[in-house]
XYZ file of C-alpha atoms in Angstrom:
761
model
C 256.040 -159.168 -195.171
C 259.256 -156.551 -195.233
C 263.055 -157.718 -194.417
C 263.255 -155.523 -190.989
C 259.404 -157.553 -189.951
C 261.503 -161.094 -190.629
C 264.693 -160.298 -189.129
C 263.201 -159.560 -186.003
C 260.066 -162.214 -186.000
C 262.562 -164.986 -187.175
C 265.476 -163.802 -186.174
C 265.528 -161.897 -182.559
C 267.361 -158.720 -184.201
C 265.872 -155.462 -184.729
C 269.170 -154.294 -186.884
C 270.792 -155.820 -189.295
C 274.739 -156.245 -189.325
C 276.940 -155.033 -191.247
C 276.573 -155.097 -195.590
C 273.534 -158.083 -194.963
C 271.045 -155.704 -195.838
C 272.701 -153.456 -198.655
C 272.344 -157.696 -200.142
C 269.229 -158.288 -198.862
C 267.746 -155.648 -200.820
C 270.388 -155.955 -203.814
C 268.055 -159.913 -203.981
C 265.126 -158.640 -203.451
C 265.307 -155.965 -207.130
C 265.774 -159.406 -208.671
C 270.194 -158.909 -209.343
C 272.167 -161.127 -208.582
C 275.062 -160.942 -205.922
C 278.216 -162.012 -204.231
C 279.027 -161.915 -200.991
C 282.286 -162.428 -199.124
C 282.338 -162.166 -195.102
C 283.991 -163.907 -192.611
C 282.823 -166.961 -190.650
C 279.667 -165.845 -188.517
C 278.839 -162.163 -190.030
C 275.690 -163.333 -190.448
C 275.843 -165.226 -194.111
C 272.443 -167.260 -194.025
C 270.544 -164.476 -192.939
C 272.112 -162.925 -196.225
C 269.120 -165.246 -198.866
C 267.421 -166.583 -195.949
C 265.660 -162.968 -195.340
C 265.037 -162.754 -198.301
C 263.561 -166.662 -199.715
C 261.046 -165.578 -196.287
C 259.714 -162.143 -198.457
C 260.216 -163.427 -202.248
C 256.984 -165.879 -203.744
C 258.249 -168.925 -204.217
C 261.204 -171.826 -203.841
C 264.745 -171.071 -202.582
C 267.321 -173.591 -203.443
C 270.430 -172.987 -201.672
C 273.422 -175.779 -202.791
C 275.374 -176.672 -199.498
C 278.448 -179.014 -199.653
C 277.405 -180.529 -196.868
C 275.264 -183.374 -195.191
C 276.121 -182.177 -191.576
C 275.560 -177.814 -192.744
C 272.295 -178.799 -194.631
C 271.073 -180.747 -191.413
C 271.638 -177.545 -188.581
C 270.593 -174.838 -190.891
C 267.327 -177.171 -191.369
C 267.516 -177.631 -187.396
C 267.650 -174.793 -187.245
C 264.756 -172.931 -188.882
C 262.359 -174.956 -188.121
C 263.459 -174.083 -184.531
C 262.488 -170.328 -185.737
C 259.269 -171.381 -186.999
C 260.220 -170.989 -190.934
C 259.661 -173.928 -193.071
C 262.173 -175.756 -194.322
C 263.593 -179.151 -195.849
C 267.235 -180.942 -197.101
C 267.646 -183.223 -199.750
C 270.912 -185.276 -199.823
C 272.123 -189.151 -199.509
C 270.898 -189.140 -195.704
C 267.399 -189.335 -196.903
C 265.652 -193.036 -198.086
C 264.386 -191.765 -202.176
C 260.627 -192.514 -200.148
C 262.060 -189.546 -197.753
C 263.218 -187.572 -201.021
C 260.195 -188.543 -202.514
C 257.830 -187.295 -199.432
C 260.415 -184.394 -199.562
C 260.095 -183.140 -202.785
C 256.061 -183.580 -203.427
C 255.842 -181.437 -200.229
C 257.960 -178.457 -201.509
C 255.634 -179.096 -204.750
C 252.413 -178.353 -203.262
C 254.413 -175.650 -201.396
C 254.698 -176.365 -197.718
C 258.702 -174.888 -197.503
C 259.996 -171.620 -198.095
C 264.124 -173.093 -198.720
C 265.244 -175.901 -199.574
C 269.369 -177.304 -199.273
C 270.593 -179.983 -201.652
C 273.695 -180.615 -202.587
C 275.138 -180.242 -206.101
C 275.002 -183.625 -206.934
C 271.255 -184.117 -206.728
C 270.603 -181.451 -209.532
C 271.673 -184.017 -212.009
C 269.454 -186.506 -210.414
C 265.363 -187.197 -213.120
C 263.497 -187.218 -209.448
C 264.862 -183.445 -208.405
C 265.046 -182.182 -212.336
C 260.994 -182.841 -212.658
C 260.623 -180.631 -209.816
C 262.972 -178.032 -210.539
C 260.986 -178.044 -213.927
C 258.038 -177.771 -212.347
C 258.447 -175.670 -208.908
C 258.419 -172.200 -208.660
C 262.106 -171.435 -207.478
C 262.716 -167.396 -207.229
C 266.649 -167.715 -206.202
C 269.157 -170.256 -206.315
C 271.417 -169.660 -204.009
C 275.539 -171.070 -203.170
C 277.117 -171.449 -200.155
C 280.576 -171.996 -200.025
C 280.691 -170.416 -203.412
C 284.482 -170.606 -203.626
C 284.555 -174.520 -204.083
C 283.112 -173.508 -207.784
C 286.411 -171.306 -208.868
C 290.232 -174.500 -209.782
C 292.165 -171.439 -208.338
C 290.402 -171.754 -204.673
C 291.594 -173.440 -201.874
C 288.926 -175.862 -201.731
C 287.597 -177.136 -205.927
C 284.884 -179.549 -205.931
C 284.487 -180.396 -209.720
C 280.301 -181.284 -208.421
C 280.098 -177.424 -208.101
C 280.479 -177.020 -211.697
C 277.082 -178.871 -212.628
C 275.144 -176.387 -210.704
C 275.651 -173.545 -213.991
C 274.234 -176.404 -216.143
C 271.324 -176.576 -213.285
C 270.430 -172.928 -213.712
C 270.939 -172.067 -217.668
C 268.128 -175.884 -218.098
C 265.145 -174.211 -215.637
C 261.934 -172.156 -217.940
C 262.690 -168.647 -216.113
C 265.966 -168.201 -214.905
C 266.005 -167.652 -210.796
C 267.451 -165.006 -208.621
C 271.736 -166.111 -208.649
C 273.289 -165.093 -205.397
C 276.787 -166.369 -204.073
C 278.105 -166.811 -200.955
C 281.727 -167.171 -198.956
C 283.285 -166.781 -196.858
C 287.573 -166.439 -197.637
C 287.791 -165.455 -201.239
C 291.344 -163.898 -202.485
C 290.735 -161.387 -205.361
C 291.202 -164.584 -208.332
C 288.744 -166.352 -206.871
C 285.805 -163.917 -206.431
C 286.487 -162.779 -210.077
C 286.877 -166.696 -210.634
C 283.150 -167.262 -209.267
C 281.854 -164.585 -211.097
C 283.322 -166.410 -214.177
C 282.180 -169.524 -213.983
C 278.815 -168.507 -211.859
C 277.992 -166.984 -214.707
C 276.211 -164.006 -212.597
C 274.673 -161.236 -214.149
C 275.879 -157.557 -213.253
C 275.971 -158.933 -209.895
C 276.215 -157.219 -205.933
C 279.594 -157.795 -205.101
C 279.785 -157.131 -201.693
C 283.356 -157.781 -199.376
C 282.386 -156.094 -195.894
C 285.464 -157.111 -194.703
C 287.720 -160.537 -193.817
C 288.607 -158.876 -189.974
C 286.866 -161.364 -186.560
C 287.548 -158.732 -183.785
C 286.643 -161.109 -181.620
C 289.113 -163.876 -182.288
C 292.581 -163.932 -180.672
C 295.672 -164.605 -182.588
C 298.951 -166.689 -181.414
C 300.973 -169.162 -183.323
C 303.327 -171.092 -180.642
C 306.899 -172.373 -181.401
C 306.306 -176.247 -179.442
C 308.267 -178.992 -179.746
C 305.606 -180.761 -177.116
C 302.541 -180.527 -178.830
C 300.548 -183.271 -176.480
C 301.569 -181.813 -173.351
C 300.349 -177.494 -174.516
C 297.096 -179.088 -176.168
C 296.327 -180.715 -172.263
C 296.951 -177.861 -170.646
C 295.822 -175.973 -172.724
C 292.473 -178.006 -172.667
C 293.186 -177.920 -168.808
C 292.913 -174.201 -168.984
C 289.650 -174.092 -170.191
C 287.631 -177.309 -169.025
C 284.362 -176.665 -169.713
C 284.620 -174.232 -172.610
C 284.384 -175.791 -175.916
C 286.750 -175.927 -178.531
C 288.199 -178.027 -181.897
C 291.556 -179.248 -182.023
C 292.557 -179.629 -186.308
C 295.614 -182.471 -187.730
C 296.769 -182.751 -190.137
C 296.496 -186.449 -190.449
C 293.999 -189.560 -189.032
C 296.923 -190.732 -187.092
C 297.438 -187.248 -185.103
C 293.753 -187.538 -184.614
C 293.343 -190.707 -182.547
C 296.395 -190.505 -180.443
C 295.189 -187.022 -179.500
C 292.063 -187.939 -178.559
C 292.897 -191.410 -177.285
C 295.589 -189.166 -174.879
C 293.154 -186.219 -174.368
C 291.373 -189.151 -172.958
C 293.304 -191.290 -171.054
C 293.942 -187.665 -169.288
C 291.007 -187.019 -168.438
C 289.754 -184.222 -170.656
C 286.690 -185.362 -172.512
C 286.809 -185.612 -176.123
C 285.626 -187.041 -179.678
C 287.323 -187.451 -183.140
C 286.398 -186.754 -186.785
C 288.054 -188.379 -189.654
C 287.867 -190.452 -192.766
C 288.971 -192.834 -191.849
C 285.947 -193.370 -188.809
C 282.520 -195.382 -190.453
C 279.820 -193.096 -190.929
C 278.025 -194.355 -188.069
C 280.836 -193.124 -186.294
C 281.133 -189.593 -187.024
C 277.918 -188.649 -186.680
C 277.801 -190.352 -182.898
C 280.537 -188.345 -182.605
C 280.052 -185.047 -183.857
C 276.449 -184.963 -182.251
C 278.309 -185.625 -179.054
C 280.010 -182.347 -179.752
C 277.093 -180.243 -180.909
C 275.396 -181.364 -177.597
C 278.334 -180.339 -175.381
C 278.252 -184.391 -173.974
C 282.063 -183.933 -175.321
C 282.669 -180.197 -175.314
C 286.416 -180.950 -177.729
C 286.587 -182.534 -180.808
C 289.730 -183.207 -182.629
C 289.145 -183.872 -185.662
C 291.549 -183.620 -190.337
C 290.636 -180.606 -192.129
C 286.795 -182.621 -192.789
C 285.625 -181.476 -190.440
C 284.247 -178.188 -189.475
C 282.154 -176.968 -192.968
C 279.029 -175.412 -191.631
C 279.189 -176.687 -188.110
C 276.986 -173.680 -187.201
C 277.994 -174.078 -183.256
C 278.332 -170.674 -182.046
C 279.902 -171.684 -178.782
C 283.281 -172.296 -179.456
C 285.935 -170.705 -177.323
C 288.555 -172.227 -179.544
C 290.958 -173.300 -182.340
C 293.946 -174.775 -181.825
C 295.953 -176.364 -184.975
C 298.266 -179.213 -184.313
C 299.286 -179.062 -187.064
C 299.614 -175.800 -190.084
C 297.656 -175.799 -192.716
C 298.313 -175.998 -195.431
C 297.505 -173.497 -197.216
C 295.895 -169.464 -195.191
C 292.418 -170.084 -196.995
C 292.176 -173.076 -194.593
C 293.234 -171.252 -191.287
C 290.720 -168.630 -191.566
C 288.287 -171.004 -192.436
C 288.885 -173.951 -189.672
C 289.655 -170.455 -186.916
C 287.068 -169.013 -188.326
C 284.751 -171.668 -186.738
C 285.906 -170.277 -183.350
C 283.665 -167.361 -181.580
C 280.903 -167.259 -183.605
C 278.302 -165.586 -181.756
C 280.753 -162.746 -181.416
C 282.256 -163.685 -177.764
C 285.709 -162.964 -178.022
C 287.527 -166.502 -178.455
C 291.058 -168.032 -179.228
C 293.122 -169.300 -182.469
C 296.585 -171.080 -181.219
C 299.113 -172.918 -184.016
C 300.799 -174.904 -182.639
C 304.408 -174.122 -185.845
C 306.884 -176.423 -186.189
C 308.930 -176.812 -189.688
C 308.367 -180.544 -189.777
C 304.855 -179.633 -191.022
C 305.861 -176.912 -194.156
C 308.220 -180.924 -195.260
C 304.683 -182.493 -195.202
C 302.966 -180.189 -196.779
C 305.628 -179.576 -199.768
C 305.815 -183.512 -200.073
C 301.667 -183.691 -200.304
C 301.528 -181.261 -203.326
C 304.641 -182.984 -204.914
C 302.482 -186.094 -204.554
C 299.857 -185.794 -204.846
C 297.880 -187.874 -207.914
C 297.067 -186.689 -210.710
C 292.893 -185.001 -211.293
C 291.924 -185.659 -214.778
C 289.667 -182.603 -215.157
C 293.451 -180.472 -215.935
C 295.542 -180.575 -218.891
C 299.543 -180.816 -217.819
C 299.494 -177.197 -217.974
C 296.333 -176.761 -215.573
C 297.631 -179.021 -213.261
C 301.642 -176.747 -212.724
C 299.842 -173.928 -212.470
C 297.861 -175.247 -209.739
C 300.508 -177.319 -208.499
C 302.710 -173.895 -208.124
C 299.153 -172.043 -206.565
C 299.710 -174.152 -203.945
C 303.168 -173.970 -203.487
C 302.389 -170.511 -203.568
C 299.378 -170.966 -200.583
C 301.790 -172.731 -198.324
C 304.786 -169.764 -198.526
C 302.557 -167.282 -197.327
C 301.061 -169.895 -195.003
C 304.634 -170.451 -193.442
C 304.945 -166.280 -193.666
C 302.631 -166.424 -191.440
C 303.744 -168.130 -188.878
C 306.977 -166.613 -188.353
C 306.401 -162.813 -188.863
C 306.805 -161.579 -186.374
C 304.521 -158.303 -187.272
C 300.937 -158.251 -186.168
C 299.157 -162.053 -187.593
C 295.913 -160.041 -188.205
C 296.975 -158.168 -190.986
C 299.265 -160.088 -192.193
C 295.709 -162.597 -192.857
C 294.296 -159.834 -193.938
C 296.798 -158.315 -196.105
C 296.768 -161.791 -197.570
C 293.492 -161.104 -198.316
C 293.597 -158.097 -199.924
C 292.560 -155.577 -197.551
C 294.620 -152.953 -196.256
C 293.905 -150.107 -193.705
C 297.135 -147.065 -193.666
C 295.707 -146.123 -191.034
C 296.587 -149.032 -188.716
C 299.637 -151.749 -188.567
C 298.647 -153.558 -184.622
C 295.247 -154.773 -183.788
C 296.562 -155.232 -180.378
C 294.715 -159.028 -180.032
C 297.323 -161.328 -181.531
C 300.221 -162.739 -179.515
C 302.594 -160.541 -181.637
C 301.160 -156.943 -180.785
C 300.962 -158.649 -177.442
C 304.638 -159.480 -177.527
C 307.854 -156.544 -176.090
C 310.323 -158.219 -178.907
C 313.834 -156.488 -178.653
C 315.118 -154.653 -181.615
C 318.258 -156.891 -182.394
C 321.245 -156.037 -185.136
C 321.704 -158.946 -187.537
C 323.852 -157.392 -190.007
C 326.826 -158.960 -189.678
C 324.872 -162.185 -189.233
C 323.064 -161.496 -192.953
C 326.133 -160.005 -194.814
C 327.625 -163.367 -194.331
C 323.977 -165.462 -195.113
C 324.005 -162.994 -198.882
C 327.185 -164.383 -199.240
C 327.025 -167.547 -198.502
C 323.859 -167.873 -200.560
C 325.577 -165.918 -203.716
C 328.256 -168.166 -202.852
C 326.480 -171.197 -203.511
C 325.515 -170.199 -206.526
C 321.924 -168.672 -205.492
C 321.120 -173.187 -206.023
C 320.092 -174.115 -203.093
C 316.983 -173.898 -200.468
C 317.096 -173.136 -196.663
C 318.123 -175.702 -194.490
C 321.738 -176.040 -196.648
C 322.351 -172.428 -196.214
C 321.729 -172.992 -192.856
C 323.854 -175.712 -192.756
C 326.698 -174.516 -194.216
C 326.645 -171.764 -192.320
C 326.399 -173.737 -189.190
C 329.091 -176.578 -190.607
C 327.006 -179.453 -190.377
C 329.883 -181.939 -191.598
C 326.271 -184.047 -193.753
C 326.674 -186.372 -196.091
C 324.895 -184.177 -198.311
C 326.482 -181.099 -198.255
C 329.924 -182.859 -198.640
C 328.640 -184.625 -201.727
C 327.604 -181.029 -203.442
C 331.233 -179.909 -202.015
C 330.030 -177.456 -199.790
C 332.202 -178.194 -197.375
C 334.978 -176.686 -198.484
C 333.024 -173.441 -198.649
C 334.590 -170.157 -197.339
C 331.254 -169.463 -195.348
C 331.500 -173.231 -194.425
C 330.936 -173.655 -190.253
C 331.034 -169.333 -189.893
C 327.875 -169.058 -187.967
C 327.977 -173.414 -186.105
C 327.291 -172.509 -182.913
C 323.853 -170.466 -183.963
C 321.637 -172.568 -183.036
C 319.586 -173.976 -186.433
C 315.831 -172.344 -184.753
C 317.786 -168.756 -185.120
C 319.335 -169.303 -188.601
C 316.520 -169.391 -190.234
C 314.349 -166.889 -188.189
C 316.749 -164.737 -189.235
C 316.246 -165.746 -192.779
C 313.068 -165.544 -192.678
C 313.431 -162.031 -191.758
C 314.693 -161.395 -195.306
C 312.938 -162.789 -197.280
C 309.773 -160.473 -195.760
C 312.798 -157.157 -195.522
C 313.599 -158.133 -199.559
C 316.517 -159.341 -198.755
C 316.360 -162.375 -200.108
C 313.317 -164.629 -202.150
C 312.619 -167.845 -202.371
C 311.283 -169.459 -205.379
C 308.247 -170.292 -206.741
C 308.596 -173.962 -208.017
C 308.819 -176.708 -205.542
C 313.241 -176.562 -204.639
C 312.580 -173.243 -203.267
C 315.789 -171.952 -203.725
C 317.685 -168.877 -202.061
C 317.996 -165.645 -204.283
C 319.026 -162.487 -203.360
C 316.769 -160.104 -203.637
C 316.806 -156.444 -204.498
C 318.735 -154.832 -201.167
C 320.962 -157.311 -200.650
C 323.387 -155.449 -202.313
C 323.142 -152.714 -199.383
C 323.759 -155.134 -197.293
C 327.149 -156.288 -198.814
C 328.599 -153.247 -199.317
C 327.604 -152.031 -195.898
C 324.978 -148.710 -197.009
C 321.902 -150.738 -194.279
C 321.359 -152.142 -191.382
C 319.333 -155.064 -190.743
C 317.425 -155.050 -187.364
C 314.800 -158.450 -186.808
C 312.334 -158.529 -184.380
C 313.273 -161.020 -181.044
C 312.522 -161.592 -177.306
C 314.734 -160.691 -174.904
C 317.233 -163.794 -173.959
C 315.437 -164.202 -171.002
C 312.355 -164.896 -172.656
C 313.995 -167.108 -175.843
C 313.103 -170.988 -173.923
C 310.306 -172.670 -174.912
C 307.227 -171.021 -173.465
C 305.320 -172.481 -170.328
C 302.934 -175.128 -171.358
C 299.697 -173.735 -170.928
C 300.354 -170.005 -170.947
C 297.875 -167.397 -171.182
C 298.481 -164.457 -172.933
C 296.753 -160.900 -172.477
C 293.338 -161.148 -173.800
C 290.288 -159.138 -174.779
C 287.933 -160.005 -172.466
C 284.647 -161.753 -172.890
C 280.771 -160.502 -172.592
C 281.116 -163.109 -169.273
C 283.162 -160.688 -167.749
C 281.018 -158.037 -166.927
C 279.250 -160.306 -165.015
C 279.452 -160.664 -160.698
C 279.476 -163.782 -159.688
C 276.102 -163.351 -159.406
C 274.787 -163.093 -162.994
C 277.303 -166.460 -163.388
C 275.242 -168.316 -161.335
C 272.526 -166.942 -163.035
C 274.311 -168.112 -167.207
C 274.670 -171.828 -165.160
C 270.901 -172.034 -164.719
C 269.830 -170.721 -167.678
C 272.746 -173.240 -169.961
C 271.325 -176.194 -167.667
C 267.134 -175.158 -169.020
C 268.958 -174.642 -172.585
C 270.232 -178.334 -172.344
C 267.020 -179.748 -170.882
C 264.851 -177.842 -173.816
C 267.568 -179.332 -176.395
C 267.114 -183.089 -175.555
C 263.517 -182.840 -174.609
C 263.979 -181.483 -177.925
C 267.175 -183.512 -179.564
C 268.781 -180.342 -181.296
C 272.003 -179.129 -180.239
C 271.499 -176.525 -177.273
C 273.232 -173.501 -179.119
C 269.801 -173.951 -181.689
C 267.727 -172.864 -178.635
C 269.776 -169.718 -177.662
C 273.714 -169.068 -178.388
C 275.961 -168.829 -174.916
C 275.587 -164.239 -175.984
C 271.614 -164.042 -175.916
C 271.677 -165.956 -172.178
C 274.445 -163.687 -171.145
C 272.495 -160.736 -172.501
C 269.347 -162.587 -170.635
C 271.647 -162.753 -167.245
C 272.676 -158.923 -167.447
C 269.087 -157.975 -168.627
C 267.645 -159.454 -166.490
C 263.574 -159.701 -168.212
C 260.756 -159.760 -166.026
C 258.572 -159.881 -169.059
C 257.057 -161.150 -172.888
C 258.811 -157.237 -174.162
C 261.465 -156.993 -172.368
C 262.980 -161.284 -173.140
C 261.840 -159.481 -176.860
C 264.070 -156.603 -176.768
C 267.291 -158.940 -176.096
C 269.747 -160.251 -178.892
C 268.593 -162.986 -180.972
C 264.839 -163.906 -178.920
C 261.757 -163.455 -181.652
C 258.612 -163.970 -181.649
C 258.595 -167.791 -182.557
C 261.212 -168.678 -180.213
C 258.889 -166.759 -177.431
C 256.238 -168.775 -177.860
C 258.375 -172.422 -177.459
C 260.785 -171.320 -174.824
C 260.720 -167.133 -173.221
C 258.422 -168.480 -170.450
C 260.704 -171.504 -169.413
C 263.708 -168.935 -169.326
C 261.872 -166.070 -167.864
C 260.747 -168.030 -164.598
C 264.523 -169.400 -164.316
C 265.493 -164.962 -163.815
C 262.405 -164.493 -162.040
C 263.222 -167.260 -159.406
C 266.887 -166.624 -159.100
C 266.133 -163.392 -158.577
C 263.559 -163.732 -155.555
C 266.611 -166.054 -153.690
C 269.293 -163.657 -154.630
C 269.417 -159.973 -154.616
C 272.608 -159.497 -155.939
C 274.095 -156.859 -158.602
C 274.258 -159.551 -161.534
C 276.361 -157.569 -163.588
C 279.408 -154.648 -162.953
C 278.157 -150.709 -162.425
C 280.099 -149.311 -165.171
C 278.608 -151.859 -167.420
C 275.366 -152.077 -167.093
C 274.094 -149.980 -169.538
C 276.405 -151.463 -172.187
C 274.414 -154.657 -172.428
C 272.925 -154.649 -175.567
C 273.185 -156.678 -179.476
C 274.270 -152.826 -180.079
C 277.581 -152.441 -178.121
C 280.525 -154.767 -177.717
C 281.250 -156.012 -174.899
C 284.171 -156.416 -174.758
C 287.099 -154.103 -173.114
C 289.966 -153.303 -174.626
C 293.520 -151.654 -173.611
C 293.126 -147.434 -173.894
C 294.439 -145.915 -176.258
C 298.416 -145.195 -174.832
C 298.101 -141.686 -172.680
C 301.105 -140.549 -171.208
C 301.048 -140.172 -167.322
C 302.219 -137.984 -164.612
C 303.576 -140.904 -163.192
C 305.624 -142.040 -165.931
C 306.433 -138.542 -166.209
C 307.993 -138.208 -163.003
C 310.399 -141.737 -163.164
C 312.135 -141.194 -166.962
C 315.281 -139.985 -166.979
C 317.444 -138.848 -170.081
C 320.910 -139.151 -171.086
C 323.157 -136.991 -173.337
C 321.862 -138.992 -176.744
C 319.388 -141.649 -177.234
C 317.918 -143.038 -179.621
C 314.237 -142.944 -180.423
C 313.224 -146.743 -179.155
C 315.344 -146.181 -176.316
C 312.851 -143.521 -175.010
C 309.802 -144.897 -176.041
C 310.757 -148.703 -174.603
C 311.228 -146.829 -171.632
C 308.051 -144.710 -171.598
C 306.208 -148.435 -171.668
C 308.423 -150.439 -169.311
C 307.364 -146.981 -167.138
C 303.496 -148.048 -167.867
C 300.511 -149.873 -166.832
C 300.544 -152.635 -169.906
C 297.167 -154.066 -168.614
C 295.115 -150.405 -169.075
C 297.089 -149.646 -172.060
C 298.640 -150.185 -174.521
C 302.449 -149.641 -176.207
C 303.843 -146.305 -177.731
C 305.256 -147.400 -181.024
C 308.570 -145.202 -181.589
C 306.123 -145.011 -185.496
C 303.311 -143.097 -184.043
C 306.523 -140.621 -182.596
C 308.494 -140.501 -186.342
C 305.251 -140.322 -187.732
C 304.863 -137.057 -185.874
C 308.138 -135.634 -186.082
C 307.745 -136.128 -190.036
C 304.873 -134.065 -189.832
C 306.056 -131.795 -188.315
C 309.071 -131.391 -190.823
C 311.440 -132.296 -189.007
C 312.614 -135.128 -190.845
C 311.936 -136.276 -194.736
C 312.627 -140.089 -195.677
C 314.203 -140.236 -199.122
C 313.640 -143.263 -201.719
C 317.873 -143.795 -202.091
C 319.404 -146.554 -204.040
C 316.729 -148.837 -203.120
C 315.895 -147.988 -199.401
C 313.954 -145.714 -197.449
C 316.469 -143.512 -196.086
C 316.082 -140.557 -193.462
C 317.432 -137.091 -193.935
C 317.189 -134.193 -190.473
C 315.968 -131.238 -191.707
C 316.652 -127.999 -190.216
C 313.705 -128.098 -188.235
C 315.299 -131.783 -186.655
C 318.547 -130.326 -185.809
C 317.447 -127.050 -183.930
C 314.773 -129.800 -182.133
C 318.043 -131.695 -181.437
C 317.682 -134.818 -183.544
C 321.262 -135.941 -185.432
C 323.621 -138.478 -187.007
C 326.126 -139.922 -185.740
C 328.178 -142.628 -187.395
C 329.028 -146.205 -185.981
C 331.225 -149.321 -187.494
C 330.720 -152.881 -187.512
C 332.832 -155.726 -185.878
C 333.928 -156.153 -190.379
C 334.551 -152.353 -190.563
C 331.588 -151.538 -191.975
C 330.026 -147.927 -191.406
C 326.466 -147.322 -190.590
C 324.792 -144.523 -189.432
C 322.442 -143.820 -186.425
C 319.840 -141.375 -185.602
C 319.907 -140.334 -181.973
C 317.999 -137.730 -179.955
C 319.987 -135.394 -177.406
C 318.873 -134.698 -173.749
C 316.762 -131.273 -175.125
C 314.877 -133.566 -178.233
C 314.186 -136.506 -175.622
C 312.865 -133.717 -173.310
C 310.270 -132.124 -175.790
C 308.827 -135.122 -177.206
C 307.717 -136.046 -174.036
C 306.117 -132.949 -173.475
C 305.053 -133.061 -176.975
C 303.697 -136.827 -175.705
C 301.863 -134.778 -172.687
C 300.587 -131.980 -174.706
C 300.333 -131.245 -178.193
C 300.145 -135.120 -179.148
C 298.138 -136.503 -176.277
C 296.193 -138.242 -178.352
C 299.044 -139.680 -180.455
C 297.334 -143.280 -180.409
C 293.923 -142.233 -181.610
C 294.400 -140.064 -183.675
C 296.201 -143.056 -185.737
C 299.473 -141.352 -186.520
C 301.652 -144.042 -185.540
C 301.422 -145.554 -189.385
């Protein structure tokens, strides 16, 4: 049986996802592979499909019991014989499983890395026809990753001890370039096919909320998403216990998971979550690896993660079915201090030399700085994550599906404040961190500052009326723009960057993005921003009613079979059943996620529900304009249209003698229908002006400056000198009334497809 047939018969899909077929073909040709694919991209199919095609047994090394159990249940439901070997089994059960495996009963066997050294398992492995060894969560083998597990080093010894070296395949969702190379080296992959499909999860919405009253924020969010399944991550067991108790007290069915609970309680709580008995799981990061629950609609981080690797892996547990889902991080500066303390006081690992331990600590601090940067940046959150993992798209600076891209920020000139900050850092000898510098500028009469002699500095109290958070925000922006940098040690001292001299000499301006004044107060609890629409949004009220009936049927089957509901069919499959309303086996097999085996087990029960519903209800199940778009090959989400300057906008525009480009673009954006159209960016217009030879960018004295060309002067662009409150001169690029009207003409004409050309970057 070839891979295409296996995919359809057992998994119910007609086509492979990006990257899957390439990796499968390499395996079937006998080549080692490393697949780096985001959560939900279908890593397991990459080794499960070839496992069924290869002649022998595939051994999957997996770190968690829950992961193995879920995978094996799902495979058995699909008609694939699989087993797991771990500490949850008695010795008798282990012996029986190994005996059946040796007799060829199982094509896929999951095992924990610790199991590889036992005599019984080694005896089995030395005599079994092992065609492939698959290492899941392969980043665990790298010391430089965020989740190093020494037990993973045993895998290499195990492979080398086999009489015949099998194909070795490795998979992970999070790996920087350094970790990727380490996996290949430590695992001993031979001329591997390395494939990175991209880290982007387009269905996930990312948001950072700067919140003080976190409990109420979580409560209101969970209320707003009642009936949906979600995970809330907390940094400590105490937070988990308190938050779960609070939610339960407020009538929100919730459960919890952390290492302080007994194994029986953890197992019971996890099953309540998987079976949708309690849709909200409050947990530490001990929960989630390998949890294949496809209908998790949101992941909330009550506390900031220690690294972007951890955050993206945990947030990625939302929306595994491809449906629109939300990843919300509740940020507090105190989170940074807690993580820094934990890094400083991490117990010694006896397997590290002193130099290695220092290097690991420095890497931990670097990851913490990157995570803090994510929480404070005003740039696109998605692009920030992708850049961290080494994925760059020169044609895209915004995603339209994160809180920063959907927030209308104002640009504020903070040149004078920035100069004071730089002067303070310099006057203090570049020997202190952010908290001390902010304390000096705000004139805080603290014993610590007095003991350092900093209350006598000329910059002491220069900005005593400015909120601490605003000063820190400006400093973070200055770090992002390289006016300042932080040392890489645990002290995180502020130092002057290469571009600081231009600010101190008045040669350049510092402009930051911030919320308009009326929006700077803490947001309303449970507020909802713009989101991608979900597949369910294409269903009419009748379609949603059918969806509820199908979910009820799925739950009945799940209870009968003692399996989680999503293993029967995912939410996405149920929604497609509603949209297509199949009436026969042939039609039902065209629905993504319905294979031959699952149809034989459950198909008729679902078809009967659909037939009965159609007899009772003849109204349309989905909106007319989406009837033909529902298929496994089509993304079932409605996105905002690219910006178009309509005649209605044009008629309402007003022009002045001179205007900045940002003011003109801001006026246009204010007049557009933001529910339909994406924002026009000043950067997109500027790029067109540069491409048309009106403006040229020149790198001078360490900064990029814009020079008006002859064509630009004729167009009506000119420079005007301004003077700051402190007497520093700077130049502003302005546009005459003629230039303003010409830009609008071009946006209506030859630049009409400006945004779809992705010329904004």
